[in-house]
Structures are given as structure tokens and as C-alpha cells.
XYZ file of C-alpha atoms in Angstrom:
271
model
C 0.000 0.000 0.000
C 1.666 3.213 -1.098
C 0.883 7.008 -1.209
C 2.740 8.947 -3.494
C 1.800 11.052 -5.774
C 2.792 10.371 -9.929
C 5.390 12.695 -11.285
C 2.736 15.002 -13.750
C 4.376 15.143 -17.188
C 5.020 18.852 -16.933
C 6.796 19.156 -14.108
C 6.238 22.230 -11.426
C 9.124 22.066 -9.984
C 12.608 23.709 -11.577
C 15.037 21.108 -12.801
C 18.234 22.100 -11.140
C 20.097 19.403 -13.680
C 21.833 20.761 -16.287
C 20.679 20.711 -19.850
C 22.942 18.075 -21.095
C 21.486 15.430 -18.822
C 17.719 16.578 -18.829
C 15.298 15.178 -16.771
C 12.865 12.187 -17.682
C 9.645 13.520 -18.129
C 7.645 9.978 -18.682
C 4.224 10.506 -20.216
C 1.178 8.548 -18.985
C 1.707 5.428 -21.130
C 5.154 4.675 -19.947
C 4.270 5.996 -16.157
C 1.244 3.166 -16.311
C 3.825 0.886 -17.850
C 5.545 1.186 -14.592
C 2.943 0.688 -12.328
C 2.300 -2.703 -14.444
C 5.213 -3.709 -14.215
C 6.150 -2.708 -10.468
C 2.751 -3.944 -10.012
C 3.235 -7.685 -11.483
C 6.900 -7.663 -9.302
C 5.096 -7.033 -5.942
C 2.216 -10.294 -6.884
C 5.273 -12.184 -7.929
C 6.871 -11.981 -5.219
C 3.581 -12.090 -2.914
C 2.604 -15.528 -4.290
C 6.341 -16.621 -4.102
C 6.221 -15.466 0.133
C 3.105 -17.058 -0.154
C 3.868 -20.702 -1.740
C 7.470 -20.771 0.519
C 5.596 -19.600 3.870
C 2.481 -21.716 4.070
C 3.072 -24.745 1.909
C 3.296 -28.063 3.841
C 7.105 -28.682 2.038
C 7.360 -24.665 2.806
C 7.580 -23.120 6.282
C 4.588 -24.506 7.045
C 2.178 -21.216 8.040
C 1.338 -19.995 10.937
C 1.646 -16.606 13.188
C 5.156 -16.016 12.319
C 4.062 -17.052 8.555
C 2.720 -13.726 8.366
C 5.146 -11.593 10.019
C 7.324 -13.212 8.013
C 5.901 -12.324 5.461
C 5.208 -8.644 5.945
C 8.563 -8.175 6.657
C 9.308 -9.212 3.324
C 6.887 -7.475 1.686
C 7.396 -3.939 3.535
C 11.435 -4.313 2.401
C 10.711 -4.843 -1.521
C 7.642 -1.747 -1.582
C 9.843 0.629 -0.120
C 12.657 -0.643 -2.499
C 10.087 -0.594 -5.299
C 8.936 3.160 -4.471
C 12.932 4.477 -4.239
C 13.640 2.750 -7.821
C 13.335 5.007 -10.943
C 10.242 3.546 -12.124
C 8.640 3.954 -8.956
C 9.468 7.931 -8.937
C 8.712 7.964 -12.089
C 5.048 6.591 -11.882
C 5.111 7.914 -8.205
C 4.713 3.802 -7.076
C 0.956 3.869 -6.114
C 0.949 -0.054 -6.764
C -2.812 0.337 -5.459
C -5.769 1.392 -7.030
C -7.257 2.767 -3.931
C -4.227 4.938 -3.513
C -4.309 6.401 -6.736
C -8.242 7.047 -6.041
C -7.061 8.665 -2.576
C -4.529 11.301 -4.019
C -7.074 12.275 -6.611
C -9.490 12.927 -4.324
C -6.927 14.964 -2.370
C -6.663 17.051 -5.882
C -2.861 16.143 -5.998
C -3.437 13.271 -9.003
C -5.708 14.315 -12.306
C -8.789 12.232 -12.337
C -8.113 11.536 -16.510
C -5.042 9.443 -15.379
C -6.715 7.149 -12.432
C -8.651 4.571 -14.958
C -4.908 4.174 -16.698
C -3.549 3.390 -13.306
C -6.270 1.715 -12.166
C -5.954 -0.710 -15.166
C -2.613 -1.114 -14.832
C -2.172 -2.277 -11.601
C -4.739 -4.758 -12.133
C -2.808 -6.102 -15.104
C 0.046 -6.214 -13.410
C -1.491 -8.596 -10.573
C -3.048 -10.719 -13.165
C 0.532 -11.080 -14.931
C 2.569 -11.091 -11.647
C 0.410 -14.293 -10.015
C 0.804 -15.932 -13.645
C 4.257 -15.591 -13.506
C 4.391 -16.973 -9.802
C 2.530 -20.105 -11.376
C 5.137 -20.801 -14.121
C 7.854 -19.976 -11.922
C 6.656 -22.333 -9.032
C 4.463 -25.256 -10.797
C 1.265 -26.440 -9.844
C 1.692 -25.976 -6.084
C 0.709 -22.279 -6.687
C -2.474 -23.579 -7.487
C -3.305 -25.969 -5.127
C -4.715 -25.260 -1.545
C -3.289 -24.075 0.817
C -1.775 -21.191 -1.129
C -4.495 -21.076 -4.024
C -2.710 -18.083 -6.133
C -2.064 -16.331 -2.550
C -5.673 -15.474 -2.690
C -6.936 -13.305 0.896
C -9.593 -14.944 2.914
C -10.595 -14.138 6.369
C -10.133 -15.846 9.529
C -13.031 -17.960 10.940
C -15.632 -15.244 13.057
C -14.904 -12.458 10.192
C -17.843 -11.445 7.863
C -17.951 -9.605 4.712
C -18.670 -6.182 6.960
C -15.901 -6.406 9.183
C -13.840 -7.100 6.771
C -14.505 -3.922 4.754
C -14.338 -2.226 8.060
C -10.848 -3.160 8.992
C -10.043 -2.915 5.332
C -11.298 0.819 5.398
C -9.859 1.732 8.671
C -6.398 0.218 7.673
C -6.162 2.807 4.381
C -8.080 5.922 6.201
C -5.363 5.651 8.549
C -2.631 5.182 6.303
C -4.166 8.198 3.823
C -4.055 10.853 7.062
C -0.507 9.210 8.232
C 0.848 9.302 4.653
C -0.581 12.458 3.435
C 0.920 14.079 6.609
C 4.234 12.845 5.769
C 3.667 13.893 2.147
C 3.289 17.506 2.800
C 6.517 18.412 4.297
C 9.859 17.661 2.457
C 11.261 15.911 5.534
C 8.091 13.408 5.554
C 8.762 12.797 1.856
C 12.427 11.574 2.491
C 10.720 9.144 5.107
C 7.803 7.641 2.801
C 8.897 4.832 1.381
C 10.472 3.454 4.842
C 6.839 4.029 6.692
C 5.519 2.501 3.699
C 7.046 -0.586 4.468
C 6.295 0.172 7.765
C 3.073 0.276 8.091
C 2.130 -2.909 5.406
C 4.199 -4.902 7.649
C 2.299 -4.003 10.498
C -1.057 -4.835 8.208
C 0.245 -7.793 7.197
C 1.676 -8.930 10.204
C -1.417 -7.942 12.336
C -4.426 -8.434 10.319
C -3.478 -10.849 7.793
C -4.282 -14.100 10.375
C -7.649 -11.737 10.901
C -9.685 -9.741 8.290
C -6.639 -11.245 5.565
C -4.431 -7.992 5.534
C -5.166 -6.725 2.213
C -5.391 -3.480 2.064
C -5.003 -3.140 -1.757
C -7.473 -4.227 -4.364
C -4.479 -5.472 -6.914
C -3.401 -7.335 -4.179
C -6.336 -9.760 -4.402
C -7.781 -9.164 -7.931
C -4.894 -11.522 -9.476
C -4.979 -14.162 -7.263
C -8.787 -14.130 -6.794
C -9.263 -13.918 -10.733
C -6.654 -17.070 -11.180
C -7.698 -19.386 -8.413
C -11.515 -18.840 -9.038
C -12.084 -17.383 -5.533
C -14.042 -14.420 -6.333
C -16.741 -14.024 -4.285
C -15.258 -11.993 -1.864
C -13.454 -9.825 -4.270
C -15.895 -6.789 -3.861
C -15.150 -6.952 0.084
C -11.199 -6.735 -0.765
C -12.027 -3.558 -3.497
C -14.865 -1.994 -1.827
C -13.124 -1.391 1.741
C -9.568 -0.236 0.601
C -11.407 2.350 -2.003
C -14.035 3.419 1.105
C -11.281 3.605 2.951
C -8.993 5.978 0.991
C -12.081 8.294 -0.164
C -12.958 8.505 3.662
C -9.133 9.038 4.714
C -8.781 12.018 1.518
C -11.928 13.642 2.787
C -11.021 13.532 6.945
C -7.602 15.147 5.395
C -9.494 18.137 3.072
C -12.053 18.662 6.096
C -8.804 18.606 8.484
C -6.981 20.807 6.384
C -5.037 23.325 8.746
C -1.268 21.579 9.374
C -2.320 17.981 7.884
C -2.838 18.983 4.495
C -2.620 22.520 4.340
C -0.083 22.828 1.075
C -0.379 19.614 -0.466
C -1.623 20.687 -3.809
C 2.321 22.295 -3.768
C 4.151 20.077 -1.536
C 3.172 16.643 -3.709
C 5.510 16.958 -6.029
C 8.575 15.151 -5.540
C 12.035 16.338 -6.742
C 12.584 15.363 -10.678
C 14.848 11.938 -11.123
C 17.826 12.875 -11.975
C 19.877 10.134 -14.590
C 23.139 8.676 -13.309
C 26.239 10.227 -15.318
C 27.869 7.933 -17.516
């Protein structure tokens, strides 16, 4: 689950780099192409944490399964959002994020359905890929594609309760961070973070989602899709709730986002 906001093709913030090595300035198609693609890494390497962790011949699941596994997972999203593609496409890698920082009126609303449709292409390709890579097992009970379910006592509304409190949360957290330069150095590290903590703590409970492309690729693949709305519907209630406690809030939270958002330019390694 990340909160960042995509770098806009013309940029509002001077390029101190000199003209000979010019800043990128990716346009949408290559910044969705990078949320695809950073999109289908993360599910990769989900279902791969997933098939190692809680397959009998694996670790065998369990508690520590899942803190396990958020630990792994917070390390490679805050890796993912310092690479260039993730500054580059600003490494939302959620659907209800991107929805979140338009609604905060720091994303343009004609670029969320590209986003939206790339990340979940890019969990569709990355659980594929964990099936080729890892044979059959991926598709066989108990890990099943890595598809979410929730723990025995947990119904479809508290599910998209804990699934909407978990990215409100995050959204006022994050978009606090987000508004002050210091807070922007620290993203990606409370990134990690905090979906450790989700995954860690909720993930034996409500499932630990938290992002829509986290489930749509492995629900889609293993056939388990009833309770795909529950996994989309909270995340995205979530975020719009979070965005709108944040514009109400407005004085120190998110007073100056519309001009804080926009992180420095990349700047290309000299050869």
C-alpha cells in the first residue's frame, strides 16, 4: 500500500540538472507501464512469500508465517517506491491509492482509470508468472494463487471495516508525511512500515489486504471471487474517507499539499 503522488508530465518544480542530462519527463503510457510492471513484481513476489511460507514442504504457516511475510513485503515496496520507475510513476501499486490522491486534488482524475488498469494487469501477470515460476503448487490449496480470505468469526462487513480503517489511517498518516519535504524523504520506509504491520497484524484476521491489486490476481486465477468486492470496496471506502477527513482537516495535515506533492525530478546517473 503506497501514497505517493505520480510525477505530472510537466513538471512544477525547476530542474536544477543541467541541460545536457535533462530530466525524464515519462508521459502517462510509460508511467502506467511502470505501475504494471512494479505492479506484477510485488504479486510475484507475494505468491512466491506465499507458496514458501504456508506450503506443507514450505515453512509450514502460521503466526510467524505472516510476520514473516510482511517483513518481506514492507522491504521490496519501499525498495520498489525508491527505484526510478517507482518515482517515475510515483509507485501507487494500489488502485485505492491512486483514487485517494485524486481525491486529495494532488493526481488528475483523466489518469486514475490508466492506473487503475494497470495495476490490475500487473497482478493478473505477476500471479501468472508466480505459477510458471513455481508449478502447480501455486495452485493448489493451501496457497491457491495467494488469494486473501478471512479468519473464521470475520464477515464480509468487518472485513470492509478493517479494510477501510487500515487505508483511512494510512491516507491521514501518509498524506501528513507527504506535505513536508522531511516526511517525503521518510515515505517509502513508513511505507514498508506500516504494510508490515497490516500484514503482520491483520493478515491471520480480516486477511491484511489493504489493496485491491493485491487480491484481484490471485482471486481472478484461483476462481475465488466471491469476496473480491469486500477486498475492493473497503480499501477504495477507505482511501475516499481518509482524503476527505484530510481536506475537512486541512489546517497543518494537508494545508499545502496541492504544492508540496511533487517530488524532486529523477535525476539520470552520469555515464
Amino acid at each position: 500500500m503506497t501514497l505517493t503522488p505520480a510525477r505530472d508530465a510537466a513538471a512544477r518544480v525547476p530542474d536544477p540538472v543541467p541541460a545536457r542530462f535533462p530530466s525524464p519527463s515519462p508521459g502517462l503510457l510509460r508511467r502506467a507501464a511502470c505501475e504494471f510492471g512494479l505492479t506484477a513484481l510485488l504479486l510475484l513476489a507475494v505468491v512466491s512469500g506465499v507458496r514458501w511460507l504456508f506450503a506443507p514442504d514450505g515453512y509450514g504457516g502460521g503466526g510467524m508465517a505472516f510476520a514473516l511475510l510482511g517483513a518481506g513485503v514492507g522491504v521490496l515496496l519501499g525498495a520498489l517506491l525508491l527505484s526510478a520507475p517507482g518515482r517515475w510513476s510515483g509507485g501507487h501499486l494500489n488502485p485505492a491509492v491512486t483514487v485517494a490522491l485524486w481525491r486529495l486534488g494532488v493526481f488528475p482524475g483523466r489518469e486514475v482509470v490508466p492506473y487503475v488498469v494497470a495495476q490490475l494487469g500487473g497482478s493478473v501477470a505477476g500471479t501468472w508468472a508466480a505459477g510458471l515460476v513455481w508449478g502447480p503448487v501455486v495452485a493448489r490449496p493451501p496457497v491457491s494463487h495467494a488469494v486473501v480470505r478471512p479468519g473464521p468469526g470475520w464477515g464480509e462487513g468487518a472485513v470492509v471495516a478493517a479494510e477501510a480503517g487500515v487505508l483511512a489511517g494510512s491516507a491521514l498518516l501518509l498524506a501528513g508525511l507527504l506535505a513536508h519535504p522531511v516526511g517525503r524523504r521518510l515515505l517509502p520506509y513508513a511505507v514498508g512500515l506500516v504494510t508490515a504491520l497490516v500484514i503482520a497484524v491483520l493478515g491471520p484476521l480480516s486477511g491484511g489486504s489493504a489493496n485491491p491489486a493485491r487480491q484481484f490476481g490471485p482471486a481472478l486465477l484461483s476462481g475465488e471471487v466471491g469476496r473480491l468486492w469486500v477486498y475492493v470496496a473497503g480499501p477504495v471506502l477507505g482511501a475516499v474517507a481518509g482524503a476527505g477527513l484530510c481536506r475537512r482537516a486541512g489546517v497543518g495535515l494537508c494545508r499545502g499539499l496541492g504544492a508540496g506533492l511533487t517530488p524532486p525530478p529523477v535525476r539520470p546517473r552520469q555515464p
